[in-house]
Short mmCIF file of C-alpha atoms and ligand atoms in Angstrom, two decimals:
data_model
loop_
_atom_site.label_atom_id
_atom_site.label_comp_id
_atom_site.label_asym_id
_atom_site.label_seq_id
_atom_site.Cartn_x
_atom_site.Cartn_y
_atom_site.Cartn_z
CA MET A 262 -21.26 -59.38 25.17
CA ILE A 263 -23.86 -59.01 22.39
CA PRO A 264 -23.87 -62.57 21.02
CA ILE A 265 -23.92 -63.25 17.26
CA ALA A 266 -26.81 -65.70 17.72
CA LYS A 267 -29.27 -66.63 20.47
CA PRO A 268 -32.23 -69.02 20.38
CA ILE A 269 -35.43 -67.66 21.93
CA ILE A 270 -37.16 -70.20 24.16
CA GLY A 271 -40.40 -69.09 25.80
CA GLU A 272 -42.76 -70.65 28.29
CA GLU A 273 -44.86 -71.87 25.34
CA GLU A 274 -42.03 -74.03 24.04
CA LYS A 275 -41.35 -75.46 27.49
CA LYS A 276 -45.01 -76.27 28.06
CA ALA A 277 -45.33 -77.89 24.64
CA VAL A 278 -42.33 -80.17 25.29
CA LEU A 279 -43.73 -81.19 28.67
CA GLU A 280 -47.05 -82.07 27.06
CA VAL A 281 -45.27 -84.38 24.62
CA LEU A 282 -43.27 -85.95 27.46
CA ASN A 283 -46.47 -86.54 29.41
CA SER A 284 -48.21 -88.01 26.36
CA GLY A 285 -45.67 -90.82 26.11
CA VAL A 286 -45.45 -90.48 22.30
CA LEU A 287 -41.95 -89.10 21.82
CA ALA A 288 -40.93 -90.08 18.29
CA GLN A 289 -42.64 -89.00 15.06
CA GLY A 290 -46.34 -88.55 15.78
CA ALA A 291 -49.14 -86.00 15.88
CA LYS A 292 -46.87 -83.00 16.57
CA VAL A 293 -44.77 -83.75 13.49
CA LYS A 294 -47.96 -83.92 11.43
CA GLU A 295 -49.17 -80.62 12.86
CA LEU A 296 -45.82 -78.98 12.07
CA GLU A 297 -45.96 -80.28 8.49
CA GLU A 298 -49.46 -78.95 7.90
CA LYS A 299 -48.73 -75.53 9.37
CA PHE A 300 -45.36 -75.19 7.66
CA ALA A 301 -46.83 -76.04 4.25
CA GLN A 302 -49.44 -73.36 4.90
CA LEU A 303 -46.74 -70.78 5.66
CA CYS A 304 -44.91 -71.57 2.41
CA GLY A 305 -48.04 -71.92 0.31
CA THR A 306 -47.10 -75.45 -0.78
CA LYS A 307 -49.17 -78.62 -0.95
CA TYR A 308 -46.81 -80.72 1.14
CA ALA A 309 -44.18 -80.46 3.87
CA ILE A 310 -42.12 -83.41 5.15
CA ALA A 311 -40.30 -82.98 8.47
CA VAL A 312 -36.85 -84.54 8.95
CA ASN A 313 -34.19 -84.29 11.64
CA SER A 314 -31.86 -81.68 10.06
CA GLY A 315 -31.49 -79.28 7.16
CA THR A 316 -28.78 -81.55 5.80
CA ALA A 317 -31.19 -84.50 5.87
CA ALA A 318 -33.74 -82.31 4.06
CA ILE A 319 -31.30 -81.53 1.22
CA HIS A 320 -30.19 -85.17 1.01
CA THR A 321 -33.81 -86.31 0.91
CA ALA A 322 -34.61 -83.73 -1.79
CA LEU A 323 -31.80 -85.04 -4.01
CA TYR A 324 -32.89 -88.64 -3.47
CA ALA A 325 -36.51 -87.81 -4.25
CA LEU A 326 -35.40 -86.15 -7.50
CA GLY A 327 -33.56 -89.34 -8.43
CA ILE A 328 -30.07 -87.80 -8.32
CA LYS A 329 -27.52 -90.62 -8.64
CA GLU A 330 -24.02 -91.52 -9.73
CA GLY A 331 -23.14 -89.95 -13.09
CA ASP A 332 -25.44 -86.95 -12.60
CA GLU A 333 -24.11 -83.43 -12.20
CA VAL A 334 -25.55 -80.95 -9.70
CA ILE A 335 -24.65 -77.27 -9.87
CA THR A 336 -24.38 -75.20 -6.68
CA THR A 337 -22.63 -72.24 -5.08
CA PRO A 338 -19.16 -72.36 -3.48
CA PHE A 339 -20.17 -69.60 -1.02
CA THR A 340 -22.40 -71.37 1.50
CA PHE A 341 -22.33 -73.82 4.40
CA ALA A 342 -20.83 -77.20 3.44
CA ALA A 343 -24.14 -79.02 4.02
CA THR A 344 -25.58 -77.40 0.90
CA ALA A 345 -23.20 -79.53 -1.16
CA THR A 346 -22.27 -82.64 0.87
CA PRO A 347 -25.62 -84.32 0.03
CA ILE A 348 -24.49 -84.32 -3.63
CA LEU A 349 -21.62 -86.58 -2.53
CA MET A 350 -24.00 -88.68 -0.41
CA GLN A 351 -25.89 -89.48 -3.65
CA HIS A 352 -22.56 -90.17 -5.44
CA ALA A 353 -23.23 -87.44 -7.98
CA LYS A 354 -20.74 -84.89 -9.29
CA ILE A 355 -20.50 -81.41 -7.76
CA VAL A 356 -20.22 -78.50 -10.17
CA PHE A 357 -19.73 -75.07 -8.64
CA ALA A 358 -20.85 -71.78 -10.19
CA ASP A 359 -19.67 -68.42 -8.80
CA VAL A 360 -21.87 -65.96 -6.91
CA LYS A 361 -22.84 -62.30 -7.31
CA PRO A 362 -20.74 -59.93 -5.21
CA ASP A 363 -23.72 -57.84 -4.01
CA THR A 364 -26.25 -60.51 -2.92
CA PHE A 365 -23.78 -63.40 -2.33
CA ASN A 366 -26.26 -65.65 -4.19
CA ILE A 367 -25.51 -67.88 -7.19
CA ASP A 368 -25.07 -65.97 -10.46
CA PRO A 369 -27.49 -67.21 -13.17
CA GLU A 370 -24.95 -66.27 -15.89
CA GLU A 371 -22.34 -68.51 -14.24
CA VAL A 372 -24.88 -71.33 -13.89
CA LYS A 373 -25.52 -71.22 -17.66
CA LYS A 374 -21.82 -71.76 -18.39
CA LYS A 375 -21.74 -74.92 -16.25
CA ILE A 376 -24.64 -76.84 -17.79
CA THR A 377 -23.76 -80.08 -19.61
CA LYS A 378 -25.74 -83.10 -20.84
CA MET A 379 -25.19 -84.67 -17.40
CA THR A 380 -26.64 -81.76 -15.38
CA LYS A 381 -29.79 -82.75 -13.50
CA ALA A 382 -30.32 -80.12 -10.83
CA ILE A 383 -29.26 -76.77 -9.37
CA ILE A 384 -29.15 -76.29 -5.61
CA VAL A 385 -29.89 -72.62 -5.07
CA VAL A 386 -29.17 -71.07 -1.65
CA ASP A 387 -31.07 -68.08 -0.24
CA LEU A 388 -27.95 -66.97 1.56
CA PHE A 389 -28.23 -65.02 4.82
CA GLY A 390 -32.01 -64.87 4.30
CA GLN A 391 -32.21 -63.21 0.88
CA PRO A 392 -33.95 -65.23 -1.87
CA ALA A 393 -31.93 -65.76 -5.04
CA ASP A 394 -33.06 -64.58 -8.49
CA TYR A 395 -35.75 -67.22 -9.16
CA ASP A 396 -37.04 -65.53 -12.34
CA GLU A 397 -33.71 -66.00 -14.12
CA LEU A 398 -32.87 -69.33 -12.51
CA GLN A 399 -36.25 -70.93 -13.26
CA LYS A 400 -35.98 -69.78 -16.89
CA ILE A 401 -32.59 -71.48 -17.21
CA ALA A 402 -33.86 -74.62 -15.44
CA ASP A 403 -36.90 -74.84 -17.74
CA GLU A 404 -34.81 -74.34 -20.88
CA HIS A 405 -32.54 -77.24 -19.95
CA GLY A 406 -35.03 -79.50 -18.15
CA LEU A 407 -33.31 -79.13 -14.77
CA ALA A 408 -34.81 -79.29 -11.30
CA ILE A 409 -34.20 -76.50 -8.82
CA VAL A 410 -33.65 -77.47 -5.19
CA GLU A 411 -34.09 -74.45 -2.97
CA ASP A 412 -31.77 -74.45 0.06
CA ALA A 413 -33.87 -72.10 2.16
CA CYS A 414 -32.22 -73.22 5.43
CA GLN A 415 -31.50 -69.57 6.27
CA ALA A 416 -34.59 -68.06 4.72
CA VAL A 417 -37.80 -69.20 6.38
CA ASN A 418 -40.56 -66.60 5.83
CA ALA A 419 -38.59 -64.72 3.14
CA GLU A 420 -40.28 -63.71 -0.13
CA PHE A 421 -39.45 -63.21 -3.78
CA LYS A 422 -42.02 -61.16 -5.71
CA GLY A 423 -44.72 -61.85 -3.13
CA LYS A 424 -44.14 -65.62 -2.99
CA LYS A 425 -42.70 -67.35 0.07
CA THR A 426 -39.45 -69.26 0.09
CA GLY A 427 -40.09 -72.98 -0.03
CA SER A 428 -42.38 -72.50 -3.02
CA PHE A 429 -39.60 -72.06 -5.59
CA GLY A 430 -38.14 -74.88 -7.60
CA LYS A 431 -39.27 -78.49 -7.46
CA VAL A 432 -38.47 -78.98 -3.77
CA ALA A 433 -37.08 -76.83 -0.95
CA ALA A 434 -35.19 -77.54 2.28
CA PHE A 435 -35.23 -75.71 5.62
CA SER A 436 -33.23 -76.13 8.83
CA PHE A 437 -34.42 -75.74 12.42
CA TYR A 438 -30.91 -75.81 13.89
CA ALA A 439 -30.62 -73.88 17.17
CA THR A 440 -29.40 -70.60 15.63
CA LYS A 441 -31.73 -70.51 12.61
CA ASN A 442 -34.60 -67.98 12.34
CA MET A 443 -36.96 -70.58 13.80
CA MET A 444 -35.52 -73.58 15.56
CA CYS A 445 -36.05 -76.74 17.60
CA GLY A 446 -32.43 -77.56 18.49
CA GLU A 447 -31.90 -79.80 15.48
CA GLY A 448 -34.46 -80.34 12.76
CA GLY A 449 -35.42 -79.71 9.16
CA ILE A 450 -38.28 -79.85 6.68
CA LEU A 451 -38.87 -80.16 2.93
CA THR A 452 -41.63 -78.41 1.00
CA THR A 453 -42.96 -79.34 -2.44
CA ASN A 454 -46.05 -79.32 -4.62
CA ASP A 455 -45.06 -82.62 -6.26
CA GLU A 456 -46.82 -85.73 -4.99
CA THR A 457 -44.10 -88.14 -6.17
CA ILE A 458 -41.44 -86.18 -4.31
CA TYR A 459 -43.69 -86.12 -1.25
CA GLU A 460 -44.12 -89.92 -1.27
CA LYS A 461 -40.43 -90.63 -1.95
CA ALA A 462 -39.30 -88.24 0.78
CA LYS A 463 -41.54 -89.92 3.35
CA MET A 464 -40.04 -93.31 2.49
CA PHE A 465 -36.46 -92.06 2.52
CA ARG A 466 -36.74 -90.69 6.07
CA HIS A 467 -38.25 -93.97 7.27
CA HIS A 468 -35.72 -96.67 6.22
CA GLY A 469 -37.16 -96.94 2.72
CA GLN A 470 -40.53 -98.18 4.01
CA SER A 471 -43.84 -96.77 2.96
CA GLU A 472 -45.79 -95.42 5.93
CA LYS A 473 -48.57 -97.89 5.12
CA VAL A 474 -46.61 -101.15 4.86
CA ARG A 475 -43.98 -101.67 7.55
CA TYR A 476 -41.01 -104.02 7.20
CA VAL A 477 -41.04 -103.89 3.44
CA HIS A 478 -37.99 -101.84 2.50
CA GLN A 479 -38.45 -100.67 -1.07
CA ASP A 480 -35.17 -98.82 -1.40
CA LEU A 481 -32.21 -97.57 0.61
CA GLY A 482 -33.51 -95.16 3.23
CA TYR A 483 -32.26 -93.58 6.44
CA ASN A 484 -33.62 -92.75 9.85
CA TYR A 485 -34.21 -89.06 9.20
CA ARG A 486 -37.37 -88.76 11.31
CA LEU A 487 -38.01 -85.76 13.54
CA THR A 488 -39.29 -86.40 17.07
CA ASP A 489 -42.54 -84.98 18.46
CA LEU A 490 -40.44 -83.39 21.21
CA GLN A 491 -38.70 -81.25 18.62
CA ALA A 492 -41.78 -80.72 16.48
CA ALA A 493 -43.57 -79.34 19.55
CA ILE A 494 -40.90 -76.64 19.85
CA ALA A 495 -41.01 -75.88 16.11
CA VAL A 496 -44.83 -75.53 16.17
CA GLU A 497 -44.54 -72.87 18.91
CA GLN A 498 -41.73 -71.10 17.06
CA LEU A 499 -43.82 -71.08 13.89
CA LYS A 500 -46.51 -69.08 15.73
CA LYS A 501 -43.86 -66.43 16.47
CA ILE A 502 -42.11 -66.41 13.11
CA ASP A 503 -43.63 -63.13 11.90
CA ALA A 504 -42.59 -61.36 15.11
CA PHE A 505 -39.08 -62.87 14.90
CA THR A 506 -38.76 -61.89 11.24
CA ASN A 507 -39.98 -58.33 11.76
CA LYS A 508 -37.51 -57.78 14.59
CA ARG A 509 -34.60 -59.06 12.47
CA MET A 510 -35.63 -56.80 9.58
CA GLU A 511 -36.02 -53.82 11.90
CA ASN A 512 -32.57 -54.43 13.42
CA ALA A 513 -31.08 -54.72 9.93
CA THR A 514 -32.62 -51.39 8.88
CA LEU A 515 -31.22 -49.67 11.98
CA LEU A 516 -27.75 -51.15 11.40
CA THR A 517 -27.81 -50.08 7.76
CA ASP A 518 -28.92 -46.54 8.66
CA GLY A 519 -25.98 -46.26 11.05
CA LEU A 520 -23.33 -47.89 8.87
CA LYS A 521 -24.16 -47.01 5.27
CA THR A 522 -22.25 -43.73 5.13
CA MET A 523 -19.14 -45.17 6.74
CA HIS A 524 -16.16 -45.23 4.43
CA GLY A 525 -14.97 -48.75 3.66
CA ILE A 526 -18.08 -50.51 5.01
CA ILE A 527 -20.47 -51.95 2.45
CA VAL A 528 -23.89 -52.69 3.95
CA PRO A 529 -26.11 -55.57 2.69
CA SER A 530 -27.74 -55.00 -0.67
CA ILE A 531 -31.45 -55.89 -0.80
CA LYS A 532 -32.82 -56.55 -4.28
CA SER A 533 -36.14 -54.98 -5.22
CA GLY A 534 -39.15 -57.29 -4.90
CA VAL A 535 -37.39 -59.33 -2.25
CA LYS A 536 -38.14 -59.78 1.47
CA HIS A 537 -34.75 -60.42 3.09
CA VAL A 538 -35.24 -62.03 6.52
CA PHE A 539 -31.68 -61.42 7.76
CA HIS A 540 -30.58 -64.74 9.13
CA GLN A 541 -27.25 -62.94 9.06
CA TYR A 542 -26.47 -59.24 8.73
CA THR A 543 -23.31 -59.39 6.68
CA ILE A 544 -21.18 -56.39 5.74
CA LYS A 545 -18.17 -56.23 3.45
CA VAL A 546 -15.04 -54.51 4.71
CA ASP A 547 -13.12 -52.86 1.88
CA GLY A 548 -10.95 -49.82 2.52
CA PHE A 549 -12.06 -49.27 6.14
CA LYS A 550 -9.50 -47.98 8.65
CA PHE A 551 -9.02 -51.55 9.95
CA ASN A 552 -8.81 -54.57 7.72
CA ARG A 553 -11.50 -57.20 8.23
CA ASP A 554 -9.64 -59.36 10.74
CA ARG A 555 -8.45 -56.38 12.77
CA LEU A 556 -12.02 -55.03 12.80
CA MET A 557 -13.26 -58.37 14.18
CA GLU A 558 -10.72 -58.27 17.03
CA TYR A 559 -11.74 -54.70 17.76
CA LEU A 560 -15.48 -55.57 17.83
CA THR A 561 -14.81 -58.52 20.14
CA SER A 562 -12.85 -56.24 22.49
CA LYS A 563 -15.93 -53.97 22.61
CA GLY A 564 -18.21 -56.89 23.50
CA ILE A 565 -19.80 -57.13 20.06
CA GLY A 566 -20.22 -60.65 18.72
CA ASN A 567 -19.11 -61.18 15.13
CA ALA A 568 -18.30 -64.06 12.80
CA ILE A 569 -17.23 -64.93 9.29
CA PHE A 570 -19.81 -66.83 7.24
CA TYR A 571 -17.96 -68.46 5.51
CA PRO A 572 -14.18 -68.37 5.92
CA LYS A 573 -13.35 -70.87 3.15
CA PRO A 574 -15.13 -71.33 -0.18
CA LEU A 575 -16.37 -74.88 -0.69
CA HIS A 576 -14.24 -75.59 -3.78
CA LEU A 577 -11.14 -75.26 -1.57
CA GLN A 578 -12.48 -77.55 1.20
CA PRO A 579 -10.72 -80.92 1.51
CA VAL A 580 -14.02 -82.83 1.31
CA PHE A 581 -14.73 -81.45 -2.17
CA LYS A 582 -11.18 -81.85 -3.48
CA LYS A 583 -12.23 -84.63 -5.82
CA ALA A 584 -14.36 -82.12 -7.76
CA GLY A 585 -10.99 -80.93 -9.09
CA TYR A 586 -11.16 -77.19 -8.47
CA LYS A 587 -8.27 -74.93 -7.49
CA GLU A 588 -7.54 -71.46 -6.20
CA SER A 589 -8.75 -68.61 -8.50
CA ASP A 590 -11.51 -70.76 -10.08
CA PHE A 591 -14.22 -68.71 -8.34
CA PRO A 592 -12.83 -65.19 -7.92
CA VAL A 593 -15.99 -63.60 -6.50
CA ALA A 594 -16.43 -66.19 -3.74
CA GLU A 595 -12.70 -66.09 -3.00
CA ARG A 596 -12.77 -62.31 -2.60
CA LEU A 597 -15.90 -62.41 -0.43
CA VAL A 598 -14.46 -64.80 2.14
CA LYS A 599 -11.76 -62.17 2.80
CA GLN A 600 -14.22 -59.25 3.05
CA VAL A 601 -17.31 -60.43 4.92
CA VAL A 602 -18.17 -60.21 8.59
CA SER A 603 -21.57 -60.77 10.18
CA LEU A 604 -22.94 -58.65 13.04
CA PRO A 605 -25.66 -59.45 15.63
CA VAL A 606 -29.14 -58.96 14.13
CA HIS A 607 -31.26 -61.64 15.90
CA PRO A 608 -34.51 -60.72 17.71
CA SER A 609 -32.84 -60.43 21.14
CA VAL A 610 -30.61 -57.59 19.90
CA SER A 611 -32.09 -54.41 21.40
CA ARG A 612 -32.09 -50.84 20.09
CA GLU A 613 -29.51 -50.07 22.77
CA ASP A 614 -27.32 -52.90 21.40
CA ILE A 615 -27.63 -51.48 17.88
CA LYS A 616 -26.52 -48.07 19.18
CA THR A 617 -23.54 -49.73 20.88
CA ILE A 618 -22.55 -51.42 17.60
CA ILE A 619 -22.84 -48.23 15.54
CA ARG A 620 -20.97 -46.23 18.18
CA ALA A 621 -18.13 -48.75 18.10
CA PHE A 622 -17.79 -48.33 14.32
CA LYS A 623 -17.82 -44.53 14.65
CA GLU A 624 -15.15 -44.63 17.33
CA ALA A 625 -13.00 -46.84 15.12
C1 PLP B 979 -27.89 -74.65 8.42
C2 PLP B 979 -27.71 -74.87 6.98
C3 PLP B 979 -27.73 -76.15 6.40
C4 PLP B 979 -27.78 -77.41 7.22
O1 PLP B 979 -28.77 -77.48 8.15
P1 PLP B 979 -28.57 -78.40 9.46
O2 PLP B 979 -29.91 -78.35 10.10
O3 PLP B 979 -27.49 -77.79 10.27
O4 PLP B 979 -28.21 -79.76 8.98
C5 PLP B 979 -27.66 -76.25 5.03
N1 PLP B 979 -27.53 -75.17 4.24
C6 PLP B 979 -27.47 -73.94 4.76
C7 PLP B 979 -27.35 -72.77 3.83
C8 PLP B 979 -27.55 -73.74 6.13
O5 PLP B 979 -27.46 -72.50 6.64
#
């Protein structure tokens, strides 16, 4: 079986974890600090704040921006639920805006239509590893005094017009979940150039205490701290991120070369000026010999891992029911969930594996 995802754990990661175990400092400590400094360097931002998941990073970002009850936050319905659940955690109102059918990312024209006096922020997702259109989105945000939160959970090391993800908007969030492009099992990080956001984020992850004065709880906070055990893994992964990224991009190019002329298969569209880091390699099935679900069964029978990201748009998820949306409100997202399927693209996928995948499509 060629799996759809596979974390890469080398001797370096194992050694680094052992060193932390031997040091006796297991919770947030020097390794977390090292990760923050090196990650900020990668993104070209002033600050990075490590937390224990991507979800915690998005929640912390919204808190640090002051998002609260009565505020509206615009986001995409075509993403993982954790992009949007933090809006509920802050008791704010979710407003969805449809996506573009080629990049799967939020459509700036749709965002414009959703802005009201109550809108405070837009959570923009760099879905599958491709940065969204930050030129257009930042223009809209500036015009209306809105903050952009970049959900770059799938897009570490990606670029838009020569700038790294994590440097767009007011604050960005990344995930180090086991299957992400760099990982430490569970983990996350925020990046920002804003000192106020930096200070607020550090308090929020630490029970609302400042790091200087303990046992004075200024505001509601959580325990969102990352451990040094995990940070040690992430620091080693960060050293390999360029190699990981290049291999994903190379695999994506090979898949596209093999699949692009196939009738009824639409390969990923990469916008000019963008570095797409292929967290997922996602095709659309439209008019192929098999329909999407039949194709998935066929691929599985050939030992080729595959998955739907995401099978249900968020506006139709029970948890977001209170937002008041219904079927046909977001036609692009609703069509995409019926067309998409992701194929193995991670760094452990070999050239031989790619040939196997392309051969299977040809035989179909
Ligand atoms: C993975 C992911 C998250 C959540 O990250 P966790 O580390 O799993 O909490 C949020 N948004 C997107 C787009 C993701 O892919």
